[in-house]
Amino acid sequence: ETGVTQSPTHLIKTRGQQVTLRCSSQSGHNTVSWYQQALGQGPQFIFQYYREEENGRGNFPPRFSGLQFPNYSSELNVNALELDDSALYLCASSLARASGANVLTFGAGSRLTVL
Amino acid sequence: QQQVKQSPQSLIVQKGGISIINCAYENTAFDYFPWYQQFPGKGPALLIAIRPDVSEKKEGRFTISFNKSAKQFSLHIMDSQPGDSATYFCAARNQAGTALIFGKGTTLSVSS
């Protein structure tokens, strides 16, 4: 079984630009979540996608948006980049169950630097 | 109410010793409490998890102790090894079941 893969691994952007990060879910998983991890901090929840719709959102502005595709892969888009957006962006996939149990499997992340 | 507070920020333990990391939460609606381990350049990986109706869970050298009335839980690593050197995060799942709220992490160094 393949794990969660993310691309690109590293990228550098300038303030005001837009960025798209990509994620392939682990085989058999149907839910994708995105987290932002600033240096020296714990991951912070951005949003979750289930059945191609946003299923929950953290305290992030609308310039953070996402998509989930029929094959359960996902994109995170960030518009009008700010210096504080510099972070490791983590994608996590899971299998949504009626019981609510959904163990997250994280990818290695995309390291974004905004200059 | 959405915070999870984790301590200590860093921890140095001798090989063979016991590592203890503590977390506290406020929101009694949290229903699932996992611990994640993260190595440099990698994403967090699930280590062990517990539900609030259980007071202790043990998997190998790793044990979670959970105190529901105090709203605290802790990770104990027995017989700590240099390979355990990593950053550990406690987390709690929100009531909607859509998000994990993470602590700020504890960097563990096990000296040989």
Short mmCIF file of C-alpha atoms in Angstrom, two decimals:
data_model
loop_
_atom_site.label_atom_id
_atom_site.label_comp_id
_atom_site.label_asym_id
_atom_site.label_seq_id
_atom_site.Cartn_x
_atom_site.Cartn_y
_atom_site.Cartn_z
CA GLU A 1 0.00 0.00 0.00
CA THR A 2 1.36 3.41 -0.91
CA GLY A 3 1.48 6.20 1.63
CA VAL A 4 0.59 9.87 1.27
CA THR A 5 2.73 11.67 -1.29
CA GLN A 6 3.05 15.44 -1.58
CA SER A 7 4.56 17.71 -4.20
CA PRO A 8 6.58 19.79 -4.47
CA THR A 9 8.81 19.06 -1.48
CA HIS A 10 10.26 22.57 -1.38
CA LEU A 11 9.35 25.82 -3.06
CA ILE A 12 10.12 29.51 -2.78
CA LYS A 13 7.63 32.24 -3.63
CA THR A 14 7.50 35.98 -3.22
CA ARG A 15 4.90 37.93 -1.31
CA GLY A 16 1.67 38.40 -3.26
CA GLN A 17 2.13 35.33 -5.45
CA GLN A 18 -0.10 32.28 -5.52
CA VAL A 19 0.87 28.67 -4.83
CA THR A 20 -0.68 25.25 -5.42
CA LEU A 21 0.37 22.23 -3.39
CA ARG A 22 -0.63 18.69 -4.33
CA CYS A 23 -1.36 15.53 -2.39
CA SER A 24 -2.07 11.91 -3.29
CA SER A 25 -3.98 10.01 -0.62
CA GLN A 26 -3.02 6.66 0.77
CA SER A 27 -4.70 3.82 -1.11
CA GLY A 28 -8.16 3.09 0.33
CA HIS A 29 -8.53 6.48 2.05
CA ASN A 30 -11.39 8.81 1.12
CA THR A 31 -10.77 11.90 3.27
CA VAL A 32 -8.00 14.47 3.01
CA SER A 33 -6.98 17.07 5.57
CA TRP A 34 -4.44 19.87 5.30
CA TYR A 35 -2.36 21.24 8.16
CA GLN A 36 0.11 24.12 8.42
CA GLN A 37 3.16 23.57 10.62
CA ALA A 38 5.21 26.67 11.40
CA LEU A 39 8.78 26.15 12.52
CA GLY A 40 8.91 24.80 16.08
CA GLN A 41 5.12 24.52 16.34
CA GLY A 42 2.52 21.79 16.15
CA PRO A 43 0.43 21.32 13.02
CA GLN A 44 -2.60 23.60 12.70
CA PHE A 45 -5.75 22.40 10.95
CA ILE A 46 -6.58 24.26 7.73
CA PHE A 47 -9.47 22.20 6.31
CA GLN A 48 -10.73 18.74 5.51
CA TYR A 49 -12.28 17.39 2.31
CA TYR A 50 -14.66 14.47 2.05
CA ARG A 51 -16.58 13.49 -1.08
CA GLU A 52 -15.03 16.44 -2.90
CA GLU A 53 -16.52 18.97 -0.51
CA GLU A 54 -15.04 20.97 2.35
CA ASN A 55 -16.04 19.14 5.52
CA GLY A 56 -14.54 21.38 8.19
CA ARG A 57 -12.30 24.42 8.34
CA GLY A 58 -9.88 25.86 10.86
CA ASN A 59 -9.10 29.50 11.54
CA PHE A 60 -7.61 30.33 8.15
CA PRO A 61 -8.69 33.14 5.78
CA PRO A 62 -10.52 32.48 2.48
CA ARG A 63 -7.31 32.93 0.48
CA PHE A 64 -6.58 29.37 1.60
CA SER A 65 -8.71 27.10 -0.58
CA GLY A 66 -8.70 23.49 -1.64
CA LEU A 67 -10.01 20.84 -3.93
CA GLN A 68 -10.52 17.11 -3.71
CA PHE A 69 -10.72 15.07 -6.88
CA PRO A 70 -12.72 11.89 -7.63
CA ASN A 71 -9.57 9.79 -7.05
CA TYR A 72 -9.34 11.40 -3.56
CA SER A 73 -6.20 13.36 -4.37
CA SER A 74 -6.24 16.99 -3.29
CA GLU A 75 -4.82 20.45 -3.86
CA LEU A 76 -4.21 23.31 -1.48
CA ASN A 77 -4.18 26.77 -3.02
CA VAL A 78 -2.97 29.87 -1.27
CA ASN A 79 -3.49 33.28 -2.88
CA ALA A 80 -1.83 36.60 -2.08
CA LEU A 81 1.01 34.98 -0.17
CA GLU A 82 2.22 36.65 2.99
CA LEU A 83 5.53 36.22 4.79
CA ASP A 84 3.74 34.41 7.65
CA ASP A 85 2.58 31.73 5.22
CA SER A 86 6.11 30.32 5.29
CA ALA A 87 5.67 26.87 6.82
CA LEU A 88 5.56 23.16 6.24
CA TYR A 89 2.21 22.20 4.71
CA LEU A 90 1.13 18.71 5.63
CA CYS A 91 -1.47 16.62 3.88
CA ALA A 92 -3.11 13.77 5.78
CA SER A 93 -5.48 11.14 4.47
CA SER A 94 -7.88 8.94 6.38
CA LEU A 95 -10.82 6.63 5.96
CA ALA A 96 -13.99 8.18 7.31
CA ARG A 97 -16.02 5.71 9.30
CA ALA A 98 -19.47 5.95 10.83
CA SER A 99 -17.88 5.57 14.26
CA GLY A 100 -15.84 8.68 13.59
CA ALA A 101 -12.57 6.83 14.03
CA ASN A 102 -10.22 8.17 11.39
CA VAL A 103 -6.54 7.62 11.89
CA LEU A 104 -4.59 10.26 9.98
CA THR A 105 -1.69 9.25 7.77
CA PHE A 106 0.53 12.24 7.05
CA GLY A 107 2.74 12.92 4.09
CA ALA A 108 6.24 14.37 4.47
CA GLY A 109 4.98 17.85 3.62
CA SER A 110 5.72 20.71 1.27
CA ARG A 111 8.11 23.33 2.67
CA LEU A 112 6.99 26.80 1.48
CA THR A 113 9.21 29.82 1.90
CA VAL A 114 7.73 33.25 1.14
CA LEU A 115 10.24 36.06 0.55
CA GLN B 1 -11.28 25.99 24.68
CA GLN B 2 -9.61 24.69 21.57
CA GLN B 3 -6.10 24.56 23.04
CA VAL B 4 -3.98 21.58 23.95
CA LYS B 5 -1.06 22.52 26.20
CA GLN B 6 2.02 20.32 26.10
CA SER B 7 5.09 20.19 28.36
CA PRO B 8 8.02 20.12 28.54
CA GLN B 9 9.19 21.82 25.36
CA SER B 10 12.35 19.71 25.35
CA LEU B 11 13.55 16.66 27.24
CA ILE B 12 16.89 14.91 27.58
CA VAL B 13 16.85 11.33 28.88
CA GLN B 14 19.59 8.76 29.26
CA LYS B 15 19.37 5.52 27.36
CA GLY B 16 17.22 3.09 29.31
CA GLY B 17 15.43 5.82 31.22
CA ILE B 18 11.77 6.80 31.24
CA SER B 19 10.56 9.73 29.14
CA ILE B 20 7.38 11.47 30.28
CA ILE B 21 5.49 14.09 28.28
CA ASN B 22 2.36 15.77 29.60
CA CYS B 23 -0.64 17.38 27.96
CA ALA B 24 -3.72 19.20 29.21
CA TYR B 25 -6.92 20.23 27.45
CA GLU B 26 -9.96 22.34 28.23
CA ASN B 27 -12.71 21.16 25.91
CA THR B 28 -14.56 18.19 27.40
CA ALA B 29 -16.10 17.47 23.98
CA PHE B 30 -12.77 16.15 22.68
CA ASP B 31 -13.23 12.42 22.13
CA TYR B 32 -9.95 10.95 20.91
CA PHE B 33 -6.40 11.64 22.02
CA PRO B 34 -3.52 10.48 19.79
CA TRP B 35 0.21 10.94 20.13
CA TYR B 36 2.30 11.53 17.03
CA GLN B 37 6.05 11.12 16.51
CA GLN B 38 7.88 13.26 13.97
CA PHE B 39 11.44 12.83 12.73
CA PRO B 40 13.25 15.66 10.90
CA GLY B 41 12.13 15.91 7.29
CA LYS B 42 9.18 13.57 7.82
CA GLY B 43 5.50 13.99 8.52
CA PRO B 44 4.03 13.07 11.91
CA ALA B 45 3.30 9.37 12.39
CA LEU B 46 0.71 7.96 14.77
CA LEU B 47 2.34 6.36 17.79
CA ILE B 48 -0.52 5.46 20.11
CA ALA B 49 -4.00 6.79 20.88
CA ILE B 50 -6.64 6.60 23.61
CA ARG B 51 -10.32 7.37 24.11
CA PRO B 52 -11.53 9.18 27.25
CA ASP B 53 -13.36 6.15 28.63
CA VAL B 54 -10.04 4.35 29.16
CA SER B 55 -7.51 5.36 31.84
CA GLU B 56 -4.45 3.67 30.40
CA LYS B 57 -3.28 2.10 27.15
CA LYS B 58 0.00 0.32 26.60
CA GLU B 59 1.67 -0.65 23.34
CA GLY B 60 5.14 -2.06 23.75
CA ARG B 61 7.34 0.53 25.45
CA PHE B 62 4.75 3.30 25.00
CA THR B 63 1.95 3.98 27.52
CA ILE B 64 -0.72 6.67 27.60
CA SER B 65 -2.17 7.58 30.98
CA PHE B 66 -5.46 9.48 30.84
CA ASN B 67 -7.09 11.45 33.68
CA LYS B 68 -10.52 12.55 32.51
CA SER B 69 -11.43 14.52 35.65
CA ALA B 70 -8.19 16.51 35.51
CA LYS B 71 -8.37 16.82 31.70
CA GLN B 72 -4.80 15.65 31.43
CA PHE B 73 -3.01 12.87 29.60
CA SER B 74 0.59 11.79 29.33
CA LEU B 75 2.93 9.66 27.27
CA HIS B 76 5.45 7.42 28.99
CA ILE B 77 8.29 5.89 27.01
CA MET B 78 9.92 3.08 28.94
CA ASP B 79 13.52 1.96 28.32
CA SER B 80 14.11 5.02 26.09
CA GLN B 81 16.45 4.40 23.14
CA PRO B 82 18.49 6.77 20.94
CA GLY B 83 16.15 5.86 18.08
CA ASP B 84 13.30 7.44 20.07
CA SER B 85 14.93 10.85 19.64
CA ALA B 86 12.26 12.83 17.80
CA THR B 87 9.57 15.44 18.34
CA TYR B 88 6.39 14.20 19.99
CA PHE B 89 3.00 15.85 19.66
CA CYS B 90 -0.11 15.20 21.67
CA ALA B 91 -3.42 15.97 20.02
CA ALA B 92 -7.13 15.94 20.63
CA ARG B 93 -9.91 15.45 18.10
CA ASN B 94 -12.64 18.07 17.89
CA GLN B 95 -16.28 17.28 18.52
CA ALA B 96 -17.13 17.31 14.82
CA GLY B 97 -14.48 14.66 14.25
CA THR B 98 -12.91 16.67 11.44
CA ALA B 99 -9.75 18.04 13.01
CA LEU B 100 -6.94 17.29 15.40
CA ILE B 101 -5.78 20.08 17.71
CA PHE B 102 -2.08 19.60 18.35
CA GLY B 103 0.14 20.62 21.21
CA LYS B 104 3.30 22.57 20.42
CA GLY B 105 5.50 19.50 20.64
CA THR B 106 8.27 18.09 22.80
CA THR B 107 11.72 17.48 21.41
CA LEU B 108 13.13 14.33 23.00
CA SER B 109 16.83 13.53 22.95
CA VAL B 110 17.95 10.16 24.27
CA SER B 111 21.65 10.10 25.01
CA SER B 112 23.65 6.94 24.65
#
